[in-house]
Amino acid sequence: MSSFDNYWYPDTLGINFNPKIKNWNPTDPIREEIVPPKDRALFADPQKKALLSVAEATPLTESIGTLLEGVQLSQLNETQLDELALLVAERGVVFFRDQDLTTDTQVKLFEHYGILDKHPAQKEVRHVTIKGSSSDWRRDSVYTPWPQAGWHADTSFEINPPSYSMLRMEEHPEVGGDTAWVSQYGIFDALSPTYQKLFENLHAVHTSRLQYDTILDLWGVGPNRPPIDTHHPAVITHPVTGLKAWNVNEGFVTGFAELKKAESDKLLDFSILHIHAADDELVRWKWKVGSVAMWDNRAVLHRVIPGKYPSGSRKGVRTTVFGGKPSFDPNSESRDERERRKAGQKDGGPAETNGTRGVRGEANGING
Ligand SMILES: [Fe+2]
């Protein structure tokens, strides 16, 4: 069947547009709020000496992403795993090549970080299989309520959204199927001070409703839980780094609780443009079999870059743990504010407070 066969579907779909959705009865109840165990990054040595004495760390961009080489995740002890969590919270995502983890050892390793999450479409209790996207994502939104290849933080609609995720690639095409991550510290700092204040006073409505419909409509599986809508602060204070992080995403946020609909729709449009335009806060990763990425959903958004590689040629194993309920502390600082404060302390002079960026970006005469 070609992707054009259902092209007559309207682009605004009602909740009952597919009888499979109306008739499905989820097997599990909606989750209650939990208090997860203390984040392992909070046990780590800020210098990360145990980890960085055995691994070579290379930052991949100024804003986000570090490659760790010369180390097998399977050999890390608990002290080193705690330091890895701190590095992930700070850099957003950390990458590894040629790892010897199996699904069992990955699950065991990730249990160190807390209670393992279960995705609404997940049948295995301890991990989820990630395939990728080779459909036409620009047309998908005509057929399905959910932007399948959109920027998201994993299951951000949960009352306890995931903190850390780890994806290990078992099968992969030679080219295509890259994943990109964007820093939520960075895209908050990229806003003007006026917009920063606006978002700090809003709650974003994160919903699983659209993905729920899509799981039933396109994936051919039944979600195990009913859909939920959760109001989370549109800017959070990261519980490990203490930094302000943007908390709006394309995949699950449908609006802002405090706004009128027209205001909310326009601000969401802006938000999606803002994320897509943030090349300077982005890292793009080319996978190979045996590659691993570990990221912090509270600090980054991610998206698979859709391609034309053969369906079934990409297979990854993802493990995820629950985080705490997101919160915002108006007295917390953004990453740029912290860097300016620290630069000011080092110089012995007052920290810069003029609201401009510039710690990591000197003006260049020639672009490119
Ligand atoms: Fe994801």
Coordinates of C-alpha atoms and ligand atoms in Angstrom, one line a residue:
M1 CA 0.0 0.0 0.0
S2 CA 1.5 3.4 -0.9
S3 CA 1.4 6.2 1.5
F4 CA -1.0 8.0 -0.8
D5 CA -3.8 5.5 -0.4
N6 CA -5.4 7.3 2.5
Y7 CA -4.6 10.8 1.4
W8 CA -8.3 11.8 1.6
Y9 CA -8.1 11.8 5.4
P10 CA -8.8 15.2 6.8
D11 CA -5.8 16.9 8.5
T12 CA -7.8 17.5 11.7
L13 CA -8.8 14.1 13.1
G14 CA -11.4 13.4 15.7
I15 CA -10.7 11.1 18.6
N16 CA -12.9 8.4 17.1
F17 CA -11.6 8.6 13.5
N18 CA -10.4 5.0 13.8
P19 CA -12.8 2.5 15.5
K20 CA -9.7 0.7 16.8
I21 CA -9.1 3.7 19.1
K22 CA -12.6 3.9 20.3
N23 CA -12.8 0.2 21.0
W24 CA -9.5 -0.3 22.8
N25 CA -9.5 -1.0 26.5
P26 CA -6.0 -0.5 28.1
T27 CA -5.0 -3.2 30.5
D28 CA -3.1 -1.1 33.0
P29 CA -4.3 1.9 35.2
I30 CA -2.9 5.4 34.9
R31 CA 0.2 5.7 36.9
E32 CA 0.2 7.5 40.3
E33 CA 3.0 9.9 41.3
I34 CA 6.0 8.2 42.8
V35 CA 9.1 9.5 44.6
P36 CA 12.0 7.8 42.8
P37 CA 15.3 7.0 44.6
K38 CA 17.8 9.8 44.9
D39 CA 19.4 10.6 41.6
R40 CA 22.7 8.8 41.3
A41 CA 24.4 11.9 39.9
L42 CA 24.0 13.5 43.3
F43 CA 26.4 10.9 44.7
A44 CA 29.1 11.8 42.2
D45 CA 32.5 13.5 42.7
P46 CA 32.1 16.8 40.8
Q47 CA 35.5 16.3 39.2
K48 CA 34.5 12.8 38.0
K49 CA 38.0 11.5 38.7
A50 CA 37.2 7.8 38.8
L51 CA 35.5 7.9 35.3
L52 CA 37.8 10.4 33.6
S53 CA 41.0 8.6 34.8
V54 CA 39.9 5.6 32.6
A55 CA 38.1 7.3 29.8
E56 CA 39.0 10.0 27.3
A57 CA 36.3 12.7 27.0
T58 CA 35.9 14.8 23.9
P59 CA 33.2 17.5 23.7
L60 CA 31.4 17.2 20.3
T61 CA 29.9 20.7 20.3
E62 CA 30.2 23.7 22.7
S63 CA 26.7 23.3 24.0
I64 CA 25.9 19.6 24.1
G65 CA 27.3 16.0 23.7
T66 CA 30.5 14.3 24.8
L67 CA 32.2 11.3 23.4
L68 CA 33.8 8.9 25.9
E69 CA 36.5 6.6 24.5
G70 CA 38.7 3.9 25.8
V71 CA 36.1 2.4 28.1
Q72 CA 33.6 -0.4 28.2
L73 CA 30.3 0.5 30.0
S74 CA 30.1 -3.1 31.2
Q75 CA 33.4 -2.6 33.2
L76 CA 32.3 0.6 35.1
N77 CA 32.0 0.4 38.9
E78 CA 29.2 2.1 40.8
T79 CA 31.4 5.2 41.5
Q80 CA 32.1 5.6 37.8
L81 CA 28.4 5.0 36.9
D82 CA 27.4 7.8 39.3
E83 CA 30.0 10.1 37.7
L84 CA 28.7 9.2 34.2
A85 CA 25.2 10.3 35.3
L86 CA 26.6 13.6 36.4
L87 CA 28.4 14.1 33.1
V88 CA 25.2 13.2 31.2
A89 CA 23.2 15.7 33.3
E90 CA 25.8 18.4 32.5
R91 CA 26.5 17.6 28.8
G92 CA 23.0 16.4 28.0
V93 CA 24.1 13.3 26.1
V94 CA 27.2 11.1 26.2
F95 CA 28.3 8.7 23.4
F96 CA 30.2 5.4 23.3
R97 CA 31.5 3.3 20.4
D98 CA 32.1 -0.5 20.1
Q99 CA 30.4 -1.5 23.4
D100 CA 30.1 -5.1 24.5
L101 CA 26.8 -4.7 26.4
T102 CA 24.0 -7.1 25.8
T103 CA 20.3 -6.5 26.6
D104 CA 20.7 -8.2 29.9
T105 CA 23.8 -6.4 31.0
Q106 CA 22.3 -3.1 29.8
V107 CA 19.2 -3.6 31.9
K108 CA 21.3 -4.6 34.9
L109 CA 23.5 -1.5 34.5
F110 CA 20.5 0.8 34.1
E111 CA 18.8 -0.6 37.3
H112 CA 21.7 1.3 39.1
Y113 CA 20.0 4.5 38.0
G114 CA 16.5 3.8 39.5
I115 CA 13.2 2.2 38.6
L116 CA 12.9 1.1 35.0
D117 CA 10.1 2.8 33.0
K118 CA 7.7 1.0 30.8
H119 CA 6.5 2.8 27.6
P120 CA 2.7 2.7 26.9
A121 CA 3.4 0.6 23.8
Q122 CA 6.0 -1.6 25.5
K123 CA 5.5 -5.3 25.9
E124 CA 8.8 -6.2 27.4
V125 CA 8.8 -5.0 31.0
R126 CA 12.5 -3.9 31.1
H127 CA 13.4 -2.4 27.8
V128 CA 11.8 -1.0 24.6
T129 CA 12.9 -1.8 21.0
I130 CA 13.6 1.3 19.0
K131 CA 13.4 1.0 15.2
G132 CA 13.7 4.5 13.6
S133 CA 11.6 6.2 11.0
S134 CA 11.7 5.7 7.2
S135 CA 8.3 7.2 6.5
D136 CA 7.6 10.6 5.0
W137 CA 7.5 12.6 8.3
R138 CA 6.3 15.8 6.5
R139 CA 3.2 13.9 5.3
D140 CA 2.7 11.7 8.4
S141 CA 1.1 14.6 10.3
V142 CA -1.7 14.5 7.7
Y143 CA -2.6 10.9 8.6
T144 CA -1.9 10.6 12.2
P145 CA -2.6 12.9 15.2
W146 CA 1.0 12.6 16.5
P147 CA 4.1 14.1 14.9
Q148 CA 6.1 10.8 15.0
A149 CA 9.5 12.1 14.2
G150 CA 9.1 15.3 16.3
W151 CA 11.5 16.6 18.9
H152 CA 10.6 15.2 22.3
A153 CA 11.8 14.1 25.7
D154 CA 10.8 10.5 26.2
T155 CA 7.3 10.1 27.6
S156 CA 7.3 13.7 29.0
F157 CA 3.6 13.4 29.6
E158 CA 4.2 11.1 32.6
I159 CA 3.6 12.6 36.1
N160 CA 7.2 11.2 36.7
P161 CA 8.8 11.8 33.3
P162 CA 12.0 9.8 32.7
S163 CA 15.3 11.1 33.8
Y164 CA 18.0 9.1 32.0
S165 CA 17.6 7.0 28.9
M166 CA 20.2 4.7 27.2
L167 CA 20.0 3.5 23.6
R168 CA 22.3 0.8 22.3
M169 CA 22.3 0.0 18.6
E170 CA 22.2 -3.7 17.6
E171 CA 21.4 -3.4 13.9
H172 CA 22.0 -0.3 11.8
P173 CA 22.1 0.7 8.1
E174 CA 25.4 2.0 6.7
V175 CA 23.9 5.4 6.3
G176 CA 20.8 7.1 7.6
G177 CA 19.0 6.8 10.9
D178 CA 21.0 9.4 12.8
T179 CA 19.6 10.8 16.0
A180 CA 19.9 14.5 17.0
W181 CA 19.7 16.0 20.5
V182 CA 19.2 19.6 21.4
S183 CA 20.1 21.2 24.8
Q184 CA 17.2 22.5 26.8
Y185 CA 19.7 24.6 28.9
G186 CA 20.8 26.1 25.6
I187 CA 17.4 26.8 24.0
F188 CA 16.3 28.5 27.2
D189 CA 19.3 30.8 27.1
A190 CA 18.6 31.5 23.5
L191 CA 15.4 33.2 24.4
S192 CA 15.2 37.0 25.1
P193 CA 14.9 37.8 28.8
T194 CA 11.2 38.8 28.2
Y195 CA 10.3 35.5 26.7
Q196 CA 12.3 33.7 29.4
K197 CA 10.1 35.3 32.0
L198 CA 6.9 34.5 30.0
F199 CA 7.8 30.8 29.8
E200 CA 8.8 30.7 33.5
N201 CA 5.2 31.7 34.3
L202 CA 3.6 28.9 32.2
H203 CA 2.7 25.3 32.5
A204 CA 3.0 23.2 29.3
V205 CA 0.3 20.6 28.7
H206 CA 2.1 17.3 27.9
T207 CA -0.3 14.7 26.6
S208 CA 0.0 11.1 25.6
R209 CA -3.3 11.3 23.8
L210 CA -2.0 11.9 20.3
Q211 CA 0.6 9.2 20.6
Y212 CA -2.0 6.9 22.0
D213 CA -4.1 7.3 18.9
T214 CA -1.1 6.8 16.6
I215 CA 0.0 3.6 18.4
L216 CA -3.4 2.1 17.7
D217 CA -3.9 3.6 14.3
L218 CA -0.4 2.9 12.8
W219 CA 1.7 0.7 15.0
G220 CA -0.8 -2.2 15.3
V221 CA -0.4 -2.5 19.0
G222 CA -2.7 -1.6 21.9
P223 CA -1.3 0.9 24.4
N224 CA -1.2 -0.6 27.9
R225 CA -2.4 2.6 29.7
P226 CA -5.1 5.1 29.1
P227 CA -3.9 8.5 27.7
I228 CA -3.1 11.3 30.2
D229 CA -2.6 15.0 30.1
T230 CA -0.1 16.4 32.6
H231 CA 0.7 20.1 33.4
H232 CA 4.4 20.5 33.9
P233 CA 6.3 23.8 34.4
A234 CA 7.4 25.2 30.9
V235 CA 10.8 25.9 32.5
I236 CA 12.2 23.5 35.1
T237 CA 15.1 23.7 37.5
H238 CA 17.2 20.6 36.8
P239 CA 17.4 18.6 40.1
V240 CA 21.1 17.7 39.6
T241 CA 22.7 20.8 38.0
G242 CA 20.3 23.4 39.5
L243 CA 20.1 25.0 36.0
K244 CA 17.0 26.3 34.3
A245 CA 15.9 24.1 31.4
W246 CA 13.2 24.6 28.8
N247 CA 10.5 22.0 29.1
V248 CA 8.4 22.3 26.0
N249 CA 8.6 19.8 23.1
E250 CA 7.0 19.2 19.8
G251 CA 6.1 15.5 20.4
F252 CA 3.9 15.8 23.4
V253 CA 3.1 19.4 24.3
T254 CA -0.3 20.7 22.9
G255 CA -0.5 24.1 24.6
F256 CA 0.0 26.2 27.7
A257 CA -2.4 25.9 30.6
E258 CA -2.5 29.6 31.6
L259 CA -3.2 31.0 28.1
K260 CA -6.2 31.6 25.8
K261 CA -6.3 29.2 22.9
A262 CA -5.1 31.6 20.2
E263 CA -2.2 32.7 22.4
S264 CA -1.4 29.2 23.2
D265 CA -1.4 28.0 19.6
K266 CA 0.9 30.8 18.5
L267 CA 3.3 30.3 21.3
L268 CA 3.4 26.6 20.6
D269 CA 4.2 27.4 16.9
F270 CA 7.0 29.7 18.1
S271 CA 8.2 27.0 20.4
I272 CA 8.5 24.4 17.7
L273 CA 10.3 26.8 15.4
H274 CA 12.6 27.8 18.2
I275 CA 13.6 24.1 18.7
H276 CA 14.1 23.4 15.0
A277 CA 16.2 26.5 14.6
A278 CA 18.6 25.7 17.4
D279 CA 21.5 24.3 15.3
D280 CA 23.9 25.9 17.7
E281 CA 22.5 23.9 20.6
L282 CA 22.4 20.6 18.7
V283 CA 24.5 17.4 18.3
R284 CA 23.8 14.8 15.6
W285 CA 25.1 11.3 16.1
K286 CA 25.9 8.7 13.4
W287 CA 25.2 5.3 14.8
K288 CA 27.1 2.0 14.2
V289 CA 26.3 -1.4 15.6
G290 CA 27.6 -1.4 19.2
S291 CA 27.2 2.4 19.6
V292 CA 25.5 3.6 22.8
A293 CA 24.1 7.0 23.8
M294 CA 23.0 7.9 27.3
W295 CA 21.0 11.1 27.7
D296 CA 19.1 13.1 30.3
N297 CA 15.5 13.8 29.3
R298 CA 15.4 16.8 31.7
A299 CA 18.2 18.5 29.9
V300 CA 17.7 17.6 26.2
L301 CA 15.2 16.9 23.5
H302 CA 15.9 14.4 20.8
R303 CA 14.6 13.1 17.4
V304 CA 15.5 10.5 14.9
I305 CA 16.3 12.0 11.6
P306 CA 13.9 10.1 9.2
G307 CA 15.5 8.5 6.2
K308 CA 14.9 6.1 3.3
Y309 CA 16.9 3.1 4.7
P310 CA 15.1 -0.2 4.5
S311 CA 12.5 -0.7 7.1
G312 CA 13.8 -3.4 9.6
S313 CA 17.5 -2.5 9.1
R314 CA 17.7 -0.4 12.3
K315 CA 17.2 -1.9 15.8
G316 CA 18.2 -0.4 19.1
V317 CA 17.5 -1.3 22.7
R318 CA 16.4 1.5 25.1
T319 CA 16.3 1.5 28.8
T320 CA 14.8 4.3 30.8
V321 CA 14.3 5.2 34.5
F322 CA 11.7 7.5 36.1
G323 CA 12.7 10.9 37.4
G324 CA 11.0 13.1 40.0
K325 CA 8.0 15.3 39.3
P326 CA 9.4 18.4 37.5
S327 CA 9.5 21.6 39.4
F328 CA 10.7 25.2 38.9
D329 CA 12.7 27.3 41.4
P330 CA 12.5 31.0 40.4
N331 CA 15.8 31.6 42.2
S332 CA 17.7 29.1 40.1
E333 CA 20.1 30.3 37.3
S334 CA 20.4 29.5 33.6
R335 CA 23.6 28.0 32.2
D336 CA 24.7 31.3 30.6
E337 CA 24.1 33.1 33.9
R338 CA 26.2 30.5 35.8
E339 CA 29.0 30.8 33.3
R340 CA 29.0 34.6 33.5
R341 CA 29.0 34.4 37.3
K342 CA 31.9 32.0 37.4
A343 CA 33.8 34.0 34.8
G344 CA 33.2 37.1 37.0
Q345 CA 34.5 35.3 40.1
K346 CA 37.6 34.1 38.3
D347 CA 38.4 37.7 37.1
G348 CA 37.8 39.0 40.5
G349 CA 35.4 41.5 39.0
P350 CA 31.6 41.6 39.0
A351 CA 29.7 39.1 36.9
E352 CA 28.3 40.3 33.7
T353 CA 24.6 40.9 34.0
N354 CA 23.6 42.5 30.7
G355 CA 21.6 39.5 29.5
T356 CA 23.6 39.0 26.4
R357 CA 25.1 35.6 25.3
G358 CA 28.8 35.5 24.6
V359 CA 30.6 33.2 27.0
R360 CA 30.9 30.5 24.4
G361 CA 30.4 32.6 21.3
E362 CA 32.9 35.3 20.3
A363 CA 31.9 37.4 17.4
N364 CA 33.5 36.2 14.2
G365 CA 34.2 38.4 11.1
I366 CA 33.4 35.7 8.6
N367 CA 30.6 33.2 9.0
G368 CA 30.8 29.6 7.9
Ligands
FE1 FE 12.7 9.1 22.1

